[in-house]
Short mmCIF file of C-alpha atoms in Angstrom, two decimals:
data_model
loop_
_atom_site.label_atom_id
_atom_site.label_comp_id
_atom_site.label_asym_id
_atom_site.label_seq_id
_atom_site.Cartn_x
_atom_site.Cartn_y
_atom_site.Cartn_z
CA UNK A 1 84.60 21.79 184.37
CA UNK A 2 85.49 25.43 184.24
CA UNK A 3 82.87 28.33 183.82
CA UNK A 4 80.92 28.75 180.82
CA UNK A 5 83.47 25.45 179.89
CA UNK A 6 80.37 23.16 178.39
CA UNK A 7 78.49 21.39 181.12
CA UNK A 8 74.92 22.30 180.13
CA UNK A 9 76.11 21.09 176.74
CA UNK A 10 77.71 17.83 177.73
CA UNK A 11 74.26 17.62 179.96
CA UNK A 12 72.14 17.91 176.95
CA UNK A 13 74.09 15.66 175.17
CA UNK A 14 73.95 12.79 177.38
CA UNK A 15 70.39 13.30 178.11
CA UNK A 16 69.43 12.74 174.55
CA UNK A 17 71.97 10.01 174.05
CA UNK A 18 69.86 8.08 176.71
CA UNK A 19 66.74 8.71 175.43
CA UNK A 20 67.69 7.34 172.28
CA UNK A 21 66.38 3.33 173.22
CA UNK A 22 61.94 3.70 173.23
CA UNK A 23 60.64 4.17 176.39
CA UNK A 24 63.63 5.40 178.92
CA UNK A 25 63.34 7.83 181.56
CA UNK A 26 66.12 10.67 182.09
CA UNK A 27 66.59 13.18 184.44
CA UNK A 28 68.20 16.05 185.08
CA UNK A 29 68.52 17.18 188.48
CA UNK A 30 69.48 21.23 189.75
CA UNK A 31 69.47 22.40 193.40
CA UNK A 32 66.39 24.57 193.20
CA UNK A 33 63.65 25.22 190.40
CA UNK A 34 65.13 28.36 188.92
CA UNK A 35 68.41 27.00 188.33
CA UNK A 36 66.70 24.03 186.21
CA UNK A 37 64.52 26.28 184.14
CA UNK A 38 67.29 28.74 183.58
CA UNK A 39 70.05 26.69 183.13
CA UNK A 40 68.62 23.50 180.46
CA UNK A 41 65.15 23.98 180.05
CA UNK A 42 65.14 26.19 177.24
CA UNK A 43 68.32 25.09 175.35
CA UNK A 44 67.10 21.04 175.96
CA UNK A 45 63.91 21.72 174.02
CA UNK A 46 65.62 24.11 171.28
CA UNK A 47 67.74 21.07 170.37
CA UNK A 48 65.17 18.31 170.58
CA UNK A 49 62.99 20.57 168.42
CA UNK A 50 65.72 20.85 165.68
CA UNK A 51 66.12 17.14 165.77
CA UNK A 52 62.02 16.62 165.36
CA UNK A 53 61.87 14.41 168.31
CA UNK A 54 59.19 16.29 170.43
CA UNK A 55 56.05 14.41 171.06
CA UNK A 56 54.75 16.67 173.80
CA UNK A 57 55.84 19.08 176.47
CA UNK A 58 54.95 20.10 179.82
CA UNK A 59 55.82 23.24 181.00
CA UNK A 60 55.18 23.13 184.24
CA UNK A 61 56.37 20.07 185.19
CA UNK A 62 59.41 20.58 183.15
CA UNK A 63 58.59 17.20 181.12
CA UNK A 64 59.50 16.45 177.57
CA UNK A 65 57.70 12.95 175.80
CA UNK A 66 59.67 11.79 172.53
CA UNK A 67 58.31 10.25 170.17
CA UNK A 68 59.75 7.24 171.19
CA UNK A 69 57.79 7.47 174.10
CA UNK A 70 61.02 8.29 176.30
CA UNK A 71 60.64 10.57 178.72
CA UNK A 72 62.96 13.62 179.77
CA UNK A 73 62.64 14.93 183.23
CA UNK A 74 64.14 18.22 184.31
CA UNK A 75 63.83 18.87 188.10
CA UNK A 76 65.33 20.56 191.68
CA UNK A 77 66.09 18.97 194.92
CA UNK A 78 64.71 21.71 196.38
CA UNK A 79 61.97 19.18 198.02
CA UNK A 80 64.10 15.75 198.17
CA UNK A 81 61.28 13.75 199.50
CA UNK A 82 58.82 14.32 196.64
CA UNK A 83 61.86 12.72 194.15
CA UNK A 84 61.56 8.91 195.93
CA UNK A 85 60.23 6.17 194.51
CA UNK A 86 60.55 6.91 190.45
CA UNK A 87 62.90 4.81 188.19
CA UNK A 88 65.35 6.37 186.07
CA UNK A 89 67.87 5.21 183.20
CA UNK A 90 69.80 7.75 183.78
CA UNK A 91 70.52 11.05 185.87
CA UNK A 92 72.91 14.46 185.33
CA UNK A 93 73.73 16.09 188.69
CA UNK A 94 74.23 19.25 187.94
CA UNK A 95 76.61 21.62 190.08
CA UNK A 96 77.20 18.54 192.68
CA UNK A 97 78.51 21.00 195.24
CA UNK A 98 75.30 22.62 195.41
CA UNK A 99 73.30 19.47 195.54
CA UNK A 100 72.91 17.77 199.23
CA UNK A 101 75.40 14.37 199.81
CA UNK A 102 71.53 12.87 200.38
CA UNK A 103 70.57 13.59 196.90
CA UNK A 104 72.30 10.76 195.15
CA UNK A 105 73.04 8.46 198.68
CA UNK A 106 69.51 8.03 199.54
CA UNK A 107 67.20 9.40 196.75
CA UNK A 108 68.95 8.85 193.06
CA UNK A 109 71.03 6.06 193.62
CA UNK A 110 68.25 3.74 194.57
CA UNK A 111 66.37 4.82 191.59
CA UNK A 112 68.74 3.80 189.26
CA UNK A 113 69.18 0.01 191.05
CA UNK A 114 66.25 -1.68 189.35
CA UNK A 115 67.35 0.00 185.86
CA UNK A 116 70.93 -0.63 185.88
CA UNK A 117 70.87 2.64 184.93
CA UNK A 118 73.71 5.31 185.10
CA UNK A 119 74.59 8.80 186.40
CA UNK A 120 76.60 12.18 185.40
CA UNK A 121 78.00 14.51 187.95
CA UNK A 122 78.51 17.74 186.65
CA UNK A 123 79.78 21.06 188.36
CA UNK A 124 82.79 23.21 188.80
CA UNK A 125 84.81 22.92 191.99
CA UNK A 126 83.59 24.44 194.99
CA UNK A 127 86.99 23.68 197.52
CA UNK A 128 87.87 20.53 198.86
CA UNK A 129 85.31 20.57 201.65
CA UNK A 130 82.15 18.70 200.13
CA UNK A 131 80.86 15.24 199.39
CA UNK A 132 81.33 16.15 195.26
CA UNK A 133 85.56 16.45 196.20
CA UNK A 134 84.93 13.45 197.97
CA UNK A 135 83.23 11.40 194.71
CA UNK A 136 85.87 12.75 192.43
CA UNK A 137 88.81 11.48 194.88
CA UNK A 138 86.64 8.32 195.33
CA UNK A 139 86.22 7.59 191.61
CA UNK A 140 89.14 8.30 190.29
CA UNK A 141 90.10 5.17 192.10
CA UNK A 142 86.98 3.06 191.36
CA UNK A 143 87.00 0.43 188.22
CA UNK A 144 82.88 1.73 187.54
CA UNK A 145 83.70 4.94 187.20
CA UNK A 146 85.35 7.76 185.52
CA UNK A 147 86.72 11.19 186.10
CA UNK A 148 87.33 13.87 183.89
CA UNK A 149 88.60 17.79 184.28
CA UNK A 150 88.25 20.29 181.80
CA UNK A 151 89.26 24.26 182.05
CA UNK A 152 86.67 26.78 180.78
CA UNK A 153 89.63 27.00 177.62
CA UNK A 154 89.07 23.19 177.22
CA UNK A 155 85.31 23.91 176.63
CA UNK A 156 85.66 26.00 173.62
CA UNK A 157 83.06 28.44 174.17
CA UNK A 158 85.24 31.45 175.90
CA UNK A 159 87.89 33.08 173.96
CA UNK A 160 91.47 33.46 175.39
CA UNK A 161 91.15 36.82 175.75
CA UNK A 162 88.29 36.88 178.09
CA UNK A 163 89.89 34.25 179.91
CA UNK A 164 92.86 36.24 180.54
CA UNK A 165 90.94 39.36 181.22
CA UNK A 166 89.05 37.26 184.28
CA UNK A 167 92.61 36.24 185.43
CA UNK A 168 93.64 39.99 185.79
CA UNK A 169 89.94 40.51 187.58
CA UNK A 170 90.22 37.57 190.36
CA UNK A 171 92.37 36.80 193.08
CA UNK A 172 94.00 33.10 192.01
CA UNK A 173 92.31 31.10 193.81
CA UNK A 174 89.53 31.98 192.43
CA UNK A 175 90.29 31.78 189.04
CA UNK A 176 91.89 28.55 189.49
CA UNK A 177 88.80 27.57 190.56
CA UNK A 178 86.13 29.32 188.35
CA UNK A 179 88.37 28.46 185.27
CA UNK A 180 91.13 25.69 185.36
CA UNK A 181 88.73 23.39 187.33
CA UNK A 182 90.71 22.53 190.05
CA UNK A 183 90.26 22.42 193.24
CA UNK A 184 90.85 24.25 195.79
CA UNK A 185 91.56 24.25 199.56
CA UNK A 186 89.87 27.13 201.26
CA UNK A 187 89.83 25.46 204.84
CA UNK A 188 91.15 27.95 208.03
CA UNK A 189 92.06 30.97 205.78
CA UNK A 190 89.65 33.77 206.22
CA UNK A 191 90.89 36.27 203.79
CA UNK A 192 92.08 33.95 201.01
CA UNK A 193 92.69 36.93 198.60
CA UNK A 194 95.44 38.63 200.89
CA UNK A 195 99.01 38.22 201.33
CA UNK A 196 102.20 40.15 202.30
CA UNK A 197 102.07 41.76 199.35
CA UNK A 198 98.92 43.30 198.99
CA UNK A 199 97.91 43.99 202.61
#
């Protein structure tokens, strides 16, 4: 997805859609600490709050107990070891690229085995050169999965305006990237942003 296109939404969405069944466990996994509290935290517990579905919340562990006895788990990968051996129903990857390829190989996607359980990858395109490009080509062929692209216009939440006031401000790769979702190839070109006609 674009920038600002919906993905902390779509994250929140799917984490309380699993949740739903009594006694599931849900996580949501970021690259470092900060990025989880800044990014979910506090918009996850606004809308469970306004639905009336808090049982209890830790704040330092970043834990949320329904009242269904569910359990929401919001977390980094910034120590991958200390994530092994827990089950999960399901798991959001947030910004894939930033995540390590050993993240889901060797630490989520055993955790999910035992469960059944299933997983979101979520993240705007960081060039072609990383192992979330690679699941996206990989999928889109796969019967068990699913891909989906959406431009930050797609999302809903940035006007057209702004969007074309970005696309004056970047070079076009970049907004290609940042905002249409796609990705890009930045392999062997050092100055990306230069050409002929603006050297």
């Amino acid at each position: 997805m674009g920038r600002r296109g919906g993905k902390t939404m779509l994250a929140i969405n799917e984490l309380a859609k699993f949740s739903v069944k009594p006694k599931q466990r849900v996580l949501a996994l970021y690259s470092t600490f900060s990025q989880a509290k800044n990014t979910i935290w506090t918009e996850l517990l606004e809308r469970l709050y306004d639905k009336n579905w808090i049982k209890k919340v830790n704040q330092s562990d970043l834990t949320i107990t329904l009242k269904n006895d569910s359990k929401i788990f919001v977390k980094s990968s910034d120590n991958r070891e200390a994530l092994r051996g827990t089950r999960y129903d399901f798991i959001v990857l947030d910004e894939c690229a930033d995540l390590h390829k050993d993240v889901w190989t060797t630490i989520c996607r055993p955790m999910l085995a035992d469960s059944g359980g299933h997983a979101l990858f979520i993240g705007t395109p960081k060039g072609r050169g990383n192992w979330f490009y690679d699941l996206f080509v990989k999928a889109g062929s796969e019967q068990e999965w699913n891909t989906h692209q959406y431009t930050t216009l797609d999302g809903g939440w940035v006007t057209p305006e702004e969007i074309e006031s970005a696309k004056r401000d970047m070079d076009e790769r970049e907004f290609r990237q940042e905002f249409l979702a796609e990705w890009q190839d930045y392999s062997g070109i050092i100055y990306h942003a230069f050409s002929e006609d603006n050297i």
